[in-house]
PDB file of C-alpha atoms in Angstrom:
ATOM      1  CA  UNK A 114      -3.087 -19.712  -0.814  1.00 66.00           C
ATOM      2  CA  UNK A 115      -3.873 -17.624   2.249  1.00 79.00           C
ATOM      3  CA  UNK A 116      -1.225 -14.950   1.539  1.00 96.00           C
ATOM      4  CA  UNK A 117      -1.302 -12.289   4.287  1.00 98.00           C
ATOM      5  CA  UNK A 118      -3.903 -12.789   7.005  1.00 98.00           C
ATOM      6  CA  UNK A 119      -4.891 -10.081   9.455  1.00 98.00           C
ATOM      7  CA  UNK A 120      -7.071 -10.417  12.528  1.00 98.00           C
ATOM      8  CA  UNK A 121      -9.368  -8.993  13.709  1.00 98.00           C
ATOM      9  CA  UNK A 122     -11.143  -7.281  10.789  1.00 97.00           C
ATOM     10  CA  UNK A 123     -12.897  -4.766  13.042  1.00 98.00           C
ATOM     11  CA  UNK A 124     -12.174  -3.563  16.569  1.00 97.00           C
ATOM     12  CA  UNK A 125     -13.496  -0.877  18.886  1.00 98.00           C
ATOM     13  CA  UNK A 126     -11.317   0.174  21.820  1.00 98.00           C
ATOM     14  CA  UNK A 127     -11.719   2.607  24.638  1.00 98.00           C
ATOM     15  CA  UNK A 128      -9.050   5.250  25.159  1.00 98.00           C
ATOM     16  CA  UNK A 129      -6.219   3.787  27.210  1.00 98.00           C
ATOM     17  CA  UNK A 130      -6.876   0.153  26.368  1.00 98.00           C
ATOM     18  CA  UNK A 131      -4.183  -1.975  24.775  1.00 97.00           C
ATOM     19  CA  UNK A 132      -4.478  -4.570  22.055  1.00 97.00           C
ATOM     20  CA  UNK A 133      -2.533  -6.551  19.487  1.00 98.00           C
ATOM     21  CA  UNK A 134      -3.283  -6.656  15.773  1.00 98.00           C
ATOM     22  CA  UNK A 135      -2.228  -9.977  14.344  1.00 98.00           C
ATOM     23  CA  UNK A 136      -0.551 -10.522  10.971  1.00 98.00           C
ATOM     24  CA  UNK A 137       0.607 -13.818   9.479  1.00 98.00           C
ATOM     25  CA  UNK A 138       1.964 -14.699   6.034  1.00 98.00           C
ATOM     26  CA  UNK A 139       2.522 -18.096   4.464  1.00 97.00           C
ATOM     27  CA  UNK A 140       4.799 -17.065   1.584  1.00 96.00           C
ATOM     28  CA  UNK A 141       8.093 -17.324   3.498  1.00 96.00           C
ATOM     29  CA  UNK A 142       8.717 -13.612   2.909  1.00 96.00           C
ATOM     30  CA  UNK A 143      11.539 -11.956   4.818  1.00 96.00           C
ATOM     31  CA  UNK A 144      10.143  -8.417   4.670  1.00 97.00           C
ATOM     32  CA  UNK A 145       6.998  -7.472   6.598  1.00 98.00           C
ATOM     33  CA  UNK A 146       5.533  -4.077   7.396  1.00 98.00           C
ATOM     34  CA  UNK A 147       2.604  -2.289   8.979  1.00 98.00           C
ATOM     35  CA  UNK A 148       0.849   0.701   7.411  1.00 98.00           C
ATOM     36  CA  UNK A 149      -2.052   2.853   8.497  1.00 98.00           C
ATOM     37  CA  UNK A 150      -4.439   4.437   6.021  1.00 98.00           C
ATOM     38  CA  UNK A 151      -6.318   7.618   6.842  1.00 96.00           C
ATOM     39  CA  UNK A 152      -8.540   9.731   4.573  1.00 91.00           C
ATOM     40  CA  UNK A 153      -6.467  12.225   2.613  1.00 87.00           C
ATOM     41  CA  UNK A 154      -3.189  10.884   4.034  1.00 88.00           C
ATOM     42  CA  UNK A 155      -2.509   7.782   1.991  1.00 89.00           C
ATOM     43  CA  UNK A 156      -0.708   4.758   3.370  1.00 96.00           C
ATOM     44  CA  UNK A 157       1.930   5.600   5.974  1.00 97.00           C
ATOM     45  CA  UNK A 158       4.547   3.191   7.272  1.00 97.00           C
ATOM     46  CA  UNK A 159       4.444   2.438  11.013  1.00 98.00           C
ATOM     47  CA  UNK A 160       7.076  -0.276  11.550  1.00 98.00           C
ATOM     48  CA  UNK A 161       8.827  -2.798   9.390  1.00 97.00           C
ATOM     49  CA  UNK A 162      10.981  -5.911   9.647  1.00 97.00           C
ATOM     50  CA  UNK A 163      13.590  -7.307   7.271  1.00 96.00           C
ATOM     51  CA  UNK A 164      13.710 -10.699   8.969  1.00 95.00           C
ATOM     52  CA  UNK A 165      13.056 -12.573  12.178  1.00 95.00           C
ATOM     53  CA  UNK A 166      14.493 -10.684  15.139  1.00 96.00           C
ATOM     54  CA  UNK A 167      14.968  -7.433  13.193  1.00 96.00           C
ATOM     55  CA  UNK A 168      12.534  -4.515  13.359  1.00 97.00           C
ATOM     56  CA  UNK A 169      12.744  -0.789  12.699  1.00 97.00           C
ATOM     57  CA  UNK A 170      10.591   2.322  12.802  1.00 97.00           C
ATOM     58  CA  UNK A 171       8.775   3.840   9.877  1.00 96.00           C
ATOM     59  CA  UNK A 172       7.244   7.277   9.411  1.00 94.00           C
ATOM     60  CA  UNK A 173       4.658   7.156  12.235  1.00 97.00           C
ATOM     61  CA  UNK A 174       5.874   4.732  14.959  1.00 97.00           C
ATOM     62  CA  UNK A 175       4.773   6.536  18.127  1.00 97.00           C
ATOM     63  CA  UNK A 176       2.287   4.574  20.242  1.00 97.00           C
ATOM     64  CA  UNK A 177       3.008   1.262  18.517  1.00 98.00           C
ATOM     65  CA  UNK A 178       5.330  -1.657  19.236  1.00 98.00           C
ATOM     66  CA  UNK A 179       6.299  -4.618  17.093  1.00 98.00           C
ATOM     67  CA  UNK A 180       8.306  -7.803  17.403  1.00 96.00           C
ATOM     68  CA  UNK A 181       9.268 -10.509  14.909  1.00 97.00           C
ATOM     69  CA  UNK A 182      10.012 -13.820  16.591  1.00 97.00           C
ATOM     70  CA  UNK A 183       9.192 -15.944  13.517  1.00 97.00           C
ATOM     71  CA  UNK A 184       9.281 -15.393   9.751  1.00 97.00           C
ATOM     72  CA  UNK A 185       5.521 -15.894   9.530  1.00 97.00           C
ATOM     73  CA  UNK A 186       4.180 -13.519  12.198  1.00 98.00           C
ATOM     74  CA  UNK A 187       4.477  -9.774  12.735  1.00 98.00           C
ATOM     75  CA  UNK A 188       2.072  -8.501  15.425  1.00 98.00           C
ATOM     76  CA  UNK A 189       1.437  -4.797  16.030  1.00 98.00           C
ATOM     77  CA  UNK A 190       0.780  -3.717  19.620  1.00 98.00           C
ATOM     78  CA  UNK A 191      -1.049  -0.591  20.673  1.00 97.00           C
ATOM     79  CA  UNK A 192       0.170   0.181  24.168  1.00 92.00           C
ATOM     80  CA  UNK A 193      -2.437   2.739  25.281  1.00 97.00           C
ATOM     81  CA  UNK A 194      -4.977   3.474  22.563  1.00 97.00           C
ATOM     82  CA  UNK A 195      -5.776   7.080  21.663  1.00 98.00           C
ATOM     83  CA  UNK A 196      -8.502   8.481  19.384  1.00 98.00           C
ATOM     84  CA  UNK A 197      -5.745   9.573  16.956  1.00 97.00           C
ATOM     85  CA  UNK A 198      -5.055   5.874  16.336  1.00 98.00           C
ATOM     86  CA  UNK A 199      -8.486   5.406  14.783  1.00 98.00           C
ATOM     87  CA  UNK A 200      -7.561   4.179  11.324  1.00 98.00           C
ATOM     88  CA  UNK A 201      -7.416   1.233   8.965  1.00 98.00           C
ATOM     89  CA  UNK A 202      -4.292  -0.862   9.482  1.00 98.00           C
ATOM     90  CA  UNK A 203      -2.676  -2.959   6.783  1.00 98.00           C
ATOM     91  CA  UNK A 204       0.019  -5.565   7.100  1.00 98.00           C
ATOM     92  CA  UNK A 205       2.166  -6.369   4.073  1.00 98.00           C
ATOM     93  CA  UNK A 206       4.910  -8.805   3.172  1.00 98.00           C
ATOM     94  CA  UNK A 207       7.426  -8.956   0.341  1.00 97.00           C
ATOM     95  CA  UNK A 208      10.031 -11.362  -0.887  1.00 95.00           C
ATOM     96  CA  UNK A 209      12.985  -8.993  -1.215  1.00 91.00           C
ATOM     97  CA  UNK A 210      14.082  -5.402  -0.862  1.00 90.00           C
ATOM     98  CA  UNK A 211      12.711  -3.796  -4.052  1.00 89.00           C
ATOM     99  CA  UNK A 212       9.942  -6.196  -4.982  1.00 94.00           C
ATOM    100  CA  UNK A 213       6.202  -5.806  -4.770  1.00 95.00           C
ATOM    101  CA  UNK A 214       4.428  -6.116  -1.422  1.00 97.00           C
ATOM    102  CA  UNK A 215       1.311  -8.173  -0.793  1.00 97.00           C
ATOM    103  CA  UNK A 216      -1.273  -6.792   1.583  1.00 98.00           C
ATOM    104  CA  UNK A 217      -3.747  -8.232   4.022  1.00 98.00           C
ATOM    105  CA  UNK A 218      -7.413  -7.244   4.044  1.00 97.00           C
ATOM    106  CA  UNK A 219      -6.947  -4.720   6.832  1.00 98.00           C
ATOM    107  CA  UNK A 220      -8.147  -4.080  10.375  1.00 98.00           C
ATOM    108  CA  UNK A 221     -10.532  -1.196  10.920  1.00 98.00           C
ATOM    109  CA  UNK A 222      -9.842   0.196  14.393  1.00 98.00           C
ATOM    110  CA  UNK A 223     -11.961   2.757  16.192  1.00 98.00           C
ATOM    111  CA  UNK A 224     -10.801   4.272  19.472  1.00 98.00           C
ATOM    112  CA  UNK A 225     -13.518   6.022  21.482  1.00 98.00           C
TER     113      UNK A 225
ATOM    114  CA  UNK B 200       6.895  17.893   0.517  1.00 71.00           C
ATOM    115  CA  UNK B 201       5.300  14.759  -0.901  1.00 77.00           C
ATOM    116  CA  UNK B 202       7.723  12.373  -2.522  1.00 92.00           C
ATOM    117  CA  UNK B 203       4.999  10.709  -4.591  1.00 96.00           C
ATOM    118  CA  UNK B 204       2.161  12.763  -6.083  1.00 97.00           C
ATOM    119  CA  UNK B 205      -0.792  11.298  -7.918  1.00 98.00           C
ATOM    120  CA  UNK B 206      -3.175  13.187 -10.164  1.00 98.00           C
ATOM    121  CA  UNK B 207      -5.984  13.679 -10.537  1.00 98.00           C
ATOM    122  CA  UNK B 208      -7.374  12.938  -7.073  1.00 97.00           C
ATOM    123  CA  UNK B 209     -10.590  11.709  -8.657  1.00 98.00           C
ATOM    124  CA  UNK B 210     -11.578  10.832 -12.205  1.00 98.00           C
ATOM    125  CA  UNK B 211     -15.004  10.062 -13.578  1.00 98.00           C
ATOM    126  CA  UNK B 212     -15.226   8.351 -16.953  1.00 98.00           C
ATOM    127  CA  UNK B 213     -17.933   6.965 -19.128  1.00 98.00           C
ATOM    128  CA  UNK B 214     -17.629   3.311 -20.039  1.00 98.00           C
ATOM    129  CA  UNK B 215     -15.312   3.072 -23.047  1.00 98.00           C
ATOM    130  CA  UNK B 216     -13.723   6.504 -22.471  1.00 98.00           C
ATOM    131  CA  UNK B 217      -9.953   5.967 -22.300  1.00 98.00           C
ATOM    132  CA  UNK B 218      -7.763   8.076 -20.008  1.00 98.00           C
ATOM    133  CA  UNK B 219      -4.523   8.148 -18.003  1.00 98.00           C
ATOM    134  CA  UNK B 220      -3.593   8.482 -14.360  1.00 98.00           C
ATOM    135  CA  UNK B 221      -0.363  10.194 -13.400  1.00 98.00           C
ATOM    136  CA  UNK B 222       2.197   9.412 -10.682  1.00 98.00           C
ATOM    137  CA  UNK B 223       5.121  11.805 -10.334  1.00 97.00           C
ATOM    138  CA  UNK B 224       8.009  11.247  -7.928  1.00 96.00           C
ATOM    139  CA  UNK B 225      10.828  13.384  -6.570  1.00 94.00           C
ATOM    140  CA  UNK B 226      12.958  10.711  -4.896  1.00 91.00           C
ATOM    141  CA  UNK B 227      16.564  10.116  -5.924  1.00 89.00           C
ATOM    142  CA  UNK B 228      17.798   6.700  -6.865  1.00 91.00           C
ATOM    143  CA  UNK B 229      14.513   5.066  -7.829  1.00 94.00           C
ATOM    144  CA  UNK B 230      14.640   1.325  -7.300  1.00 95.00           C
ATOM    145  CA  UNK B 231      11.086   0.414  -8.299  1.00 96.00           C
ATOM    146  CA  UNK B 232       7.684   1.929  -9.036  1.00 97.00           C
ATOM    147  CA  UNK B 233       4.566  -0.038  -8.147  1.00 98.00           C
ATOM    148  CA  UNK B 234       0.910   0.287  -9.101  1.00 98.00           C
ATOM    149  CA  UNK B 235      -1.871  -1.092  -6.933  1.00 98.00           C
ATOM    150  CA  UNK B 236      -5.634  -1.224  -7.136  1.00 98.00           C
ATOM    151  CA  UNK B 237      -7.727  -0.848  -3.972  1.00 98.00           C
ATOM    152  CA  UNK B 238     -11.428  -1.607  -3.723  1.00 98.00           C
ATOM    153  CA  UNK B 239     -13.489  -0.188  -0.827  1.00 96.00           C
ATOM    154  CA  UNK B 240     -12.930  -2.134   2.388  1.00 96.00           C
ATOM    155  CA  UNK B 241     -10.117  -4.202   0.888  1.00 97.00           C
ATOM    156  CA  UNK B 242      -6.340  -4.203   0.960  1.00 98.00           C
ATOM    157  CA  UNK B 243      -4.287  -2.931  -1.996  1.00 98.00           C
ATOM    158  CA  UNK B 244      -3.974  -5.447  -4.826  1.00 98.00           C
ATOM    159  CA  UNK B 245      -0.698  -5.494  -6.761  1.00 98.00           C
ATOM    160  CA  UNK B 246      -0.870  -4.632 -10.467  1.00 98.00           C
ATOM    161  CA  UNK B 247       2.571  -3.765 -11.902  1.00 97.00           C
ATOM    162  CA  UNK B 248       6.218  -3.158 -11.070  1.00 97.00           C
ATOM    163  CA  UNK B 249       8.418  -0.923 -13.245  1.00 98.00           C
ATOM    164  CA  UNK B 250      12.155  -0.683 -12.656  1.00 96.00           C
ATOM    165  CA  UNK B 251      13.643   1.539 -15.358  1.00 95.00           C
ATOM    166  CA  UNK B 252      12.682   4.448 -17.603  1.00 95.00           C
ATOM    167  CA  UNK B 253      11.126   3.281 -20.831  1.00 97.00           C
ATOM    168  CA  UNK B 254       9.723   0.127 -19.315  1.00 97.00           C
ATOM    169  CA  UNK B 255       6.074  -0.746 -20.003  1.00 98.00           C
ATOM    170  CA  UNK B 256       3.765  -3.386 -18.522  1.00 98.00           C
ATOM    171  CA  UNK B 257       0.315  -4.352 -19.720  1.00 97.00           C
ATOM    172  CA  UNK B 258      -2.610  -6.300 -18.268  1.00 96.00           C
ATOM    173  CA  UNK B 259      -6.038  -6.414 -19.884  1.00 96.00           C
ATOM    174  CA  UNK B 260      -7.209  -2.773 -20.219  1.00 97.00           C
ATOM    175  CA  UNK B 261      -4.322  -1.354 -18.144  1.00 98.00           C
ATOM    176  CA  UNK B 262      -0.898  -0.279 -19.325  1.00 98.00           C
ATOM    177  CA  UNK B 263       1.774   1.232 -17.082  1.00 98.00           C
ATOM    178  CA  UNK B 264       4.711   3.267 -18.356  1.00 98.00           C
ATOM    179  CA  UNK B 265       7.706   4.857 -16.626  1.00 97.00           C
ATOM    180  CA  UNK B 266       9.885   7.885 -17.344  1.00 94.00           C
ATOM    181  CA  UNK B 267      12.649   9.411 -15.221  1.00 91.00           C
ATOM    182  CA  UNK B 268      10.188  11.591 -13.299  1.00 94.00           C
ATOM    183  CA  UNK B 269       6.756   9.997 -13.592  1.00 97.00           C
ATOM    184  CA  UNK B 270       4.639   7.013 -14.426  1.00 98.00           C
ATOM    185  CA  UNK B 271       1.337   6.768 -16.236  1.00 98.00           C
ATOM    186  CA  UNK B 272      -1.399   4.198 -15.863  1.00 98.00           C
ATOM    187  CA  UNK B 273      -3.327   4.159 -19.126  1.00 98.00           C
ATOM    188  CA  UNK B 274      -6.834   2.726 -19.040  1.00 98.00           C
ATOM    189  CA  UNK B 275      -8.211   1.743 -22.436  1.00 98.00           C
ATOM    190  CA  UNK B 276     -11.979   1.402 -22.937  1.00 98.00           C
ATOM    191  CA  UNK B 277     -12.683   1.106 -19.199  1.00 98.00           C
ATOM    192  CA  UNK B 278     -15.595  -0.856 -17.786  1.00 98.00           C
ATOM    193  CA  UNK B 279     -17.547  -0.191 -14.572  1.00 98.00           C
ATOM    194  CA  UNK B 280     -15.610  -2.992 -12.856  1.00 98.00           C
ATOM    195  CA  UNK B 281     -12.434  -0.917 -13.272  1.00 98.00           C
ATOM    196  CA  UNK B 282     -13.837   1.529 -10.704  1.00 98.00           C
ATOM    197  CA  UNK B 283     -11.439   1.597  -7.748  1.00 98.00           C
ATOM    198  CA  UNK B 284      -8.720   3.681  -6.150  1.00 98.00           C
ATOM    199  CA  UNK B 285      -5.380   3.294  -7.903  1.00 98.00           C
ATOM    200  CA  UNK B 286      -2.276   3.699  -5.765  1.00 98.00           C
ATOM    201  CA  UNK B 287       1.272   4.391  -6.843  1.00 98.00           C
ATOM    202  CA  UNK B 288       4.306   3.628  -4.666  1.00 97.00           C
ATOM    203  CA  UNK B 289       8.087   3.790  -5.004  1.00 96.00           C
ATOM    204  CA  UNK B 290      11.139   2.312  -3.381  1.00 95.00           C
ATOM    205  CA  UNK B 291      14.364   4.268  -3.613  1.00 93.00           C
ATOM    206  CA  UNK B 292      17.872   4.351  -2.256  1.00 89.00           C
ATOM    207  CA  UNK B 293      16.849   5.835   1.090  1.00 85.00           C
ATOM    208  CA  UNK B 294      13.652   3.875   1.719  1.00 88.00           C
ATOM    209  CA  UNK B 295      15.234   0.673   3.067  1.00 87.00           C
ATOM    210  CA  UNK B 296      13.120  -1.260   0.585  1.00 88.00           C
ATOM    211  CA  UNK B 297       9.894   0.163   2.012  1.00 92.00           C
ATOM    212  CA  UNK B 298       7.140   1.329  -0.307  1.00 95.00           C
ATOM    213  CA  UNK B 299       6.376   5.058  -0.161  1.00 95.00           C
ATOM    214  CA  UNK B 300       2.835   5.692  -1.367  1.00 97.00           C
ATOM    215  CA  UNK B 301       1.017   8.500  -3.092  1.00 97.00           C
ATOM    216  CA  UNK B 302      -2.490   9.388  -1.974  1.00 97.00           C
ATOM    217  CA  UNK B 303      -4.202   7.648  -4.844  1.00 97.00           C
ATOM    218  CA  UNK B 304      -6.609   8.404  -7.690  1.00 98.00           C
ATOM    219  CA  UNK B 305     -10.228   7.391  -7.233  1.00 98.00           C
ATOM    220  CA  UNK B 306     -11.590   6.206 -10.573  1.00 98.00           C
ATOM    221  CA  UNK B 307     -15.310   5.913 -11.260  1.00 98.00           C
ATOM    222  CA  UNK B 308     -16.514   4.410 -14.532  1.00 98.00           C
ATOM    223  CA  UNK B 309     -20.186   4.912 -15.325  1.00 98.00           C
ATOM    224  CA  UNK B 310     -22.078   2.591 -17.665  1.00 96.00           C
TER     225      UNK B 310
END
């Protein structure tokens, strides 16, 4: 089972560039979310989706966009990268509202 | 104010030296409490879910317990391969089903 797959694993961007972090899950989960993990800050929620066509903002949404056109995919777009977006990004999916989430292996992003 | 607080931040144990990690929460209307393990360079790996006070879950050398204000992850006779960061997260009435994480406890077990 693939579970949650994130691509790329590593990325270096220049300030002002845009890019899309890809996330796909094969578990037919309705809930998907994006977190960023920074030293000393823990995992913080960026955006989440409770089903295809439905997205909402989390704790730190500024500078990021999401869309959910299919159950399987939940891409995260950085519109104009800034050094403050240097972080490790994790995508997660879960079956239902108060169940456990399953995480991808992460994307390590550096913005210079 | 943090809604989920984990302590200690770091813990160093000798192999075989049992101990406990703490996760305290201040949210109202807890729906679930989750423990994860995270190895360096990897995504969090799910360990346990606890839903109500008094509930306990066990897996190999790990045992998770839940009270009305906190959860403990007990590690019995740890081995070096138990070294990792352990994360605690909650869902509650106002979280829309999203997991709210603590900052983790980094556990090192020396042989």
